[in-house]
CSV table of C-alpha atoms in Angstrom, one decimal:
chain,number,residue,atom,x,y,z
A,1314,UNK,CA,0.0,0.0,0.0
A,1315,UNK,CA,1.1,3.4,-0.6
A,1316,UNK,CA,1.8,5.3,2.5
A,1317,UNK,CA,2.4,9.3,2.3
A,1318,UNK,CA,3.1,10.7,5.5
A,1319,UNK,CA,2.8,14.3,7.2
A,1320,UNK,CA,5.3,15.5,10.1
A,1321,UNK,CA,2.2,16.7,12.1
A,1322,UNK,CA,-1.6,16.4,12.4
A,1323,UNK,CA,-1.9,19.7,13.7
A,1324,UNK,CA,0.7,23.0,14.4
A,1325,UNK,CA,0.0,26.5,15.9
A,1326,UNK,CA,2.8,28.9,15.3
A,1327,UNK,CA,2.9,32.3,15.8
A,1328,UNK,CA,2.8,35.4,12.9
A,1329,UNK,CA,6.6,35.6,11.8
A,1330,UNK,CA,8.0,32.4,12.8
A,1331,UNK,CA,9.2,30.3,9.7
A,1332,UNK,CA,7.1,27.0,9.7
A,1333,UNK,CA,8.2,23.8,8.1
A,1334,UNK,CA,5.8,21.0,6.7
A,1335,UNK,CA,7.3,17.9,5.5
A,1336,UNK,CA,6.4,14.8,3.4
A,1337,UNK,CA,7.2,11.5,3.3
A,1338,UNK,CA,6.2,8.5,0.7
A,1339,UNK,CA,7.3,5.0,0.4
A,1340,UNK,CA,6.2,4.1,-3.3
A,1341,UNK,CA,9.4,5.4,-5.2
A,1342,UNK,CA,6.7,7.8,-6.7
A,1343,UNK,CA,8.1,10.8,-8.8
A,1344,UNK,CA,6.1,13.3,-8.5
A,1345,UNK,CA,5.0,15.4,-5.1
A,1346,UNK,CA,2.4,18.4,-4.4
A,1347,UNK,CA,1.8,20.3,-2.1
A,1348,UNK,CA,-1.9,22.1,-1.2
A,1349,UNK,CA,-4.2,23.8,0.8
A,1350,UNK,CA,-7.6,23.1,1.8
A,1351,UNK,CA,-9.8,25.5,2.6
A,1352,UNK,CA,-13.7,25.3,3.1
A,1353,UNK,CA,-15.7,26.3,-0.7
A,1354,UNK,CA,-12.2,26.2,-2.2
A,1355,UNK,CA,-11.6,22.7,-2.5
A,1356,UNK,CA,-7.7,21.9,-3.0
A,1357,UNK,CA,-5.5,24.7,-4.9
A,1358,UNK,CA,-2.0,23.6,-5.6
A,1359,UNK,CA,0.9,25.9,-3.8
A,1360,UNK,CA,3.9,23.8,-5.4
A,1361,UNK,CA,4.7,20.5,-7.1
A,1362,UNK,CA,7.9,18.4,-7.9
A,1363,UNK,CA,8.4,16.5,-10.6
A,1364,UNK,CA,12.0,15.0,-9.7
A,1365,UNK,CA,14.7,15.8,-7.1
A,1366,UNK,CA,15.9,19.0,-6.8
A,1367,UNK,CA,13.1,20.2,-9.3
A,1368,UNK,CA,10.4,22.4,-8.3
A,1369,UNK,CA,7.2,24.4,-9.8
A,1370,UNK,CA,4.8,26.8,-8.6
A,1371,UNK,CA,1.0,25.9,-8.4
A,1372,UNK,CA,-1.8,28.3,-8.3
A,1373,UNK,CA,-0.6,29.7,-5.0
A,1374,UNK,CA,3.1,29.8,-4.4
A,1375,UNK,CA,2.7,33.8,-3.0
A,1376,UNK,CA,4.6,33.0,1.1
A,1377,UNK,CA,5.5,29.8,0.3
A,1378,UNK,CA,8.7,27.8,-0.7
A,1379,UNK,CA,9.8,24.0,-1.0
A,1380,UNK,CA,12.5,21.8,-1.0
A,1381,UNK,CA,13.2,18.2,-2.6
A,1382,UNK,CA,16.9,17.4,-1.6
A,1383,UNK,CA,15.5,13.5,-1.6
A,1384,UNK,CA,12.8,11.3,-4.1
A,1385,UNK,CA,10.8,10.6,-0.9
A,1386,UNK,CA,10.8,14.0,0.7
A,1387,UNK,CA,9.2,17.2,0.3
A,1388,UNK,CA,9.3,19.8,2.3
A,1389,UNK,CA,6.5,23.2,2.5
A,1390,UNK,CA,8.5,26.3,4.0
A,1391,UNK,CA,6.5,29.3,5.2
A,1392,UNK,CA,8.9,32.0,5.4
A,1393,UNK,CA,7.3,34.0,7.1
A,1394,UNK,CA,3.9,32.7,8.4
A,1395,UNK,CA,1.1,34.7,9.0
A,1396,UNK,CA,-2.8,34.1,9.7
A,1397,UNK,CA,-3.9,34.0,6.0
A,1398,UNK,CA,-1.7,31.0,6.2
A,1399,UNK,CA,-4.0,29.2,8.5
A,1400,UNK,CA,-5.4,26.0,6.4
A,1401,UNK,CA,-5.4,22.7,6.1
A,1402,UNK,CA,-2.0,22.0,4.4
A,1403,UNK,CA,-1.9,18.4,2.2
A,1404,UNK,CA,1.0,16.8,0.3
A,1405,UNK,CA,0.3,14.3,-2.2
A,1406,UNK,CA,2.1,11.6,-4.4
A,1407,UNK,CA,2.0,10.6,-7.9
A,1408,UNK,CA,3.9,7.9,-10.1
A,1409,UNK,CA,5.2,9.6,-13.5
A,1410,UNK,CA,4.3,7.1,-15.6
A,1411,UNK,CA,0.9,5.6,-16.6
A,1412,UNK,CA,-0.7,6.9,-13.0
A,1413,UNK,CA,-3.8,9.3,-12.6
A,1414,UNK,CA,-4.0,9.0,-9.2
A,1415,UNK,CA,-2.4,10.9,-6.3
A,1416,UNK,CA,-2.3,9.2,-2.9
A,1417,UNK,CA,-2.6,11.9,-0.4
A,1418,UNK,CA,-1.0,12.2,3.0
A,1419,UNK,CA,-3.6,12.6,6.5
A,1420,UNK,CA,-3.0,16.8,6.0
A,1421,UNK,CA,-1.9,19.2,8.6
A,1422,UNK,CA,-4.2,21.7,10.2
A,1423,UNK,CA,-1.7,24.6,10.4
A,1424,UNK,CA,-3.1,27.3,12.8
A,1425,UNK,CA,-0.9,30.9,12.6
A,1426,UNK,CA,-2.1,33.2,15.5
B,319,UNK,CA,-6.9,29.9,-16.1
B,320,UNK,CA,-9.3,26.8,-15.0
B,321,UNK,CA,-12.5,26.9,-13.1
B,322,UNK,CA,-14.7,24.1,-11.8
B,323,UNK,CA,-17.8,23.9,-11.1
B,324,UNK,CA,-19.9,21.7,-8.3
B,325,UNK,CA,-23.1,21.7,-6.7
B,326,UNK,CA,-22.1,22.5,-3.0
B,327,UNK,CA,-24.8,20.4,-0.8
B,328,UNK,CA,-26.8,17.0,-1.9
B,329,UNK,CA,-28.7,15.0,0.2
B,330,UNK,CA,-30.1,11.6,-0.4
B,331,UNK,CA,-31.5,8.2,1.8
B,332,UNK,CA,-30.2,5.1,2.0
B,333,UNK,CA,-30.6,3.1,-1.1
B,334,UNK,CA,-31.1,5.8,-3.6
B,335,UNK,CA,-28.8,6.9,-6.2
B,336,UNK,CA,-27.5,10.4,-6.9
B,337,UNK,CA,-25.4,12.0,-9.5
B,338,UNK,CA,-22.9,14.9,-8.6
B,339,UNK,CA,-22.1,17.1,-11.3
B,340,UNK,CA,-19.0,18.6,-12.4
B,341,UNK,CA,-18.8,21.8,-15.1
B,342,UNK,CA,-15.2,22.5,-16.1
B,343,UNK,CA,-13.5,25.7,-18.2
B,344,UNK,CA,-9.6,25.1,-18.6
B,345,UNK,CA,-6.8,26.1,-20.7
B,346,UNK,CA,-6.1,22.1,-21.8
B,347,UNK,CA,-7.9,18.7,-20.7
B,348,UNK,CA,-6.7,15.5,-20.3
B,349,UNK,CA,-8.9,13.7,-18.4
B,350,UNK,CA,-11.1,14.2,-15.5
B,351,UNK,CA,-10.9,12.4,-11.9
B,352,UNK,CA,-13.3,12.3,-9.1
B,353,UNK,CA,-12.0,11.9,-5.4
B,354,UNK,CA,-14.0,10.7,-2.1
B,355,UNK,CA,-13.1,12.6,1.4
B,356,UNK,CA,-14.6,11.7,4.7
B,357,UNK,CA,-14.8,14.7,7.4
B,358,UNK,CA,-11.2,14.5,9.3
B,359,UNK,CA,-9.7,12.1,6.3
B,360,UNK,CA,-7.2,12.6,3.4
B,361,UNK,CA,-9.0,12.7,-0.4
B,362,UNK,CA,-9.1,8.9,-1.8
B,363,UNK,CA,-9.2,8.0,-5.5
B,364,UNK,CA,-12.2,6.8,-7.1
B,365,UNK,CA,-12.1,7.3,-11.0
B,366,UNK,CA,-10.1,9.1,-14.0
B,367,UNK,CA,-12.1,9.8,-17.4
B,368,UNK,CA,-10.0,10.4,-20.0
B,369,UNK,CA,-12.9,9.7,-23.2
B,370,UNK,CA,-16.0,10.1,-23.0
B,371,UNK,CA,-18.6,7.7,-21.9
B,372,UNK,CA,-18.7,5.9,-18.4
B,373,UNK,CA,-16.9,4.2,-16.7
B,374,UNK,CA,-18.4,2.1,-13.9
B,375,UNK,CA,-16.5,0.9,-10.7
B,376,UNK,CA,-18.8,-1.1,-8.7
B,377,UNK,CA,-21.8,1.1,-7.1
B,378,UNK,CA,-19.8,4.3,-8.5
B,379,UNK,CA,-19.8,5.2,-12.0
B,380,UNK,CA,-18.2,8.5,-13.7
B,381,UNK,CA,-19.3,10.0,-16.9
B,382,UNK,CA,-17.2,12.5,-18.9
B,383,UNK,CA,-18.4,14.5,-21.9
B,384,UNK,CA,-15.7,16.3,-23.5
B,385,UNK,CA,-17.8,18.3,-26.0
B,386,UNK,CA,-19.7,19.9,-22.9
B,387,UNK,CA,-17.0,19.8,-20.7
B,388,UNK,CA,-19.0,18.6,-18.3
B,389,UNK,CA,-19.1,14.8,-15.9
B,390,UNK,CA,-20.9,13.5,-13.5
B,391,UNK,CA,-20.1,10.7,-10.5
B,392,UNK,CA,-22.9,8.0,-10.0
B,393,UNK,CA,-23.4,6.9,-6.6
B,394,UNK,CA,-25.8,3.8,-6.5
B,395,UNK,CA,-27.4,2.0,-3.7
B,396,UNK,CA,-26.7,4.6,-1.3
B,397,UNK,CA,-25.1,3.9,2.4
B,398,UNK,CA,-24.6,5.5,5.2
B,399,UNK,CA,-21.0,5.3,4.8
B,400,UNK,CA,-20.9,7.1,1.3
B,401,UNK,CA,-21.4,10.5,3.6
B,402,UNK,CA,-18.4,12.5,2.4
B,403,UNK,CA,-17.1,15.3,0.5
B,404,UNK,CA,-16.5,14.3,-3.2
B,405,UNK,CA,-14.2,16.4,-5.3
B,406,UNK,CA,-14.0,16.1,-9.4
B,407,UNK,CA,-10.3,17.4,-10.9
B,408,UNK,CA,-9.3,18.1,-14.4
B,409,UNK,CA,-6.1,17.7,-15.5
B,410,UNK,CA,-5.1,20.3,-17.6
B,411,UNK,CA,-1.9,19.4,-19.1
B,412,UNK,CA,0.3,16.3,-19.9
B,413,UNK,CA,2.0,16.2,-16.4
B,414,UNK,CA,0.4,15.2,-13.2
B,415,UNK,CA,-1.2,18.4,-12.6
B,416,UNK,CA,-4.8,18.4,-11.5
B,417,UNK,CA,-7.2,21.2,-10.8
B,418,UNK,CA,-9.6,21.0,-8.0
B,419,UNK,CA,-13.2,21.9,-7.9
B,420,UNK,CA,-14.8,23.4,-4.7
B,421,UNK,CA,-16.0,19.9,-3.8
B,422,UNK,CA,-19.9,18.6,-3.1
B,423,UNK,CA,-21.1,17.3,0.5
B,424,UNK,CA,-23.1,14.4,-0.1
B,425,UNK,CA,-25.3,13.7,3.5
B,426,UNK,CA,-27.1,10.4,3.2
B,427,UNK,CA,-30.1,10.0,5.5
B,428,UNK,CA,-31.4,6.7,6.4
């Protein structure tokens, strides 16, 4: 079974501290994204990876940043975080060949006060 | 850009069926995919359309017109379980890319 992992279920930081998110999968997959959920906007994409060390913006990169220094890792980076950060933060995986499905990670419910 | 388009609320009892429709406007389409998410849960794969016609899966079947840019999902023989958020997403280019709509609440009442 495919397994994608999130660092944390839930986070509070406060605005101005640098927050990192970080995702883990086991299936070897390629490609990595990174979104946010929030309620009546379904998922909008904030950055994806298509290898190692490679990186593209989504719909929403504005106060955000990633990192892909291994195949099974990426990280989310908010700089800077403030409160119109607060979200539901979800990393998905992807194989690169034939495969239309993404296999999403449990999400973190980032809180910035 | 892209834009999706979803009913936001349907409600239906046990044992009916009920068809959740997706309207799309993008820049490029490959296909079409439809996701399940239970309150608290991560979003789980159901179905990818990539020609038209349906596609059935068991209770749930997807339908895809690409001339009216427009699917649907299927649920039949409703149950109490199939209370969830369901998402359709288009992907818009050759990559892995996909673009979300706002997602539908289906509530099933017994």
């Amino acid at each position: 079974d495919v397994k994608v992992t999130q660092s944390s279920r839930y986070l509070v930081k406060r605005t101005g501290e640098k927050v990192f998110l970080e995702c883990v999968q086991d299936m070897d997959h390629e490609n990595m994204f990174w979104y946010r959920q929030d309620p009546g906007l379904g998922l909008r994409l904030i950055y994806f990876s298509y290898d190692v060390k490679m990186k593209e913006k989504g719909d929403i990169p504005e106060g955000y940043s990633v990192s892909r220094e291994k195949k099974e890792r990426f990280s989310l980076i908010l700089e800077s975080a403030s409160t119109n950060q607060t979200s539901m933060y979800l990393c998905a995986s992807a194989s690169g060949r034939a495969g239309n499905e993404q296999f999403f990670g449990p999400g973190t419910r980032l809180t910035v006060l | 850009g892209q834009s999706l388009e979803q009913p936001s609320e349907v409600t239906a009892v046990e044992g009916a069926i009920v068809q959740i429709n997706c309207t799309y406007q993008t820049s490029g389409f490959y296909g079409l995919s439809w996701y399940q998410q239970h309150d608290g849960g991560a979003p789980t794969f159901l179905s990818y359309n990539a020609l038209d016609g349906l596609e059935e899966t068991g209770r749930f079947s997807s339908f895809l017109s690409r001339s009216d840019s427009y699917g649907y999902l299927l649920l039949q023989e409703l149950q109490m379980k199939d209370s969830a958020s369901y998402f359709c997403a288009v992907r818009h280019n050759y990559g892995q890319n996909f673009v979300f709509g706002p997602g539908t609440r289906l509530s099933v009442l017994p």
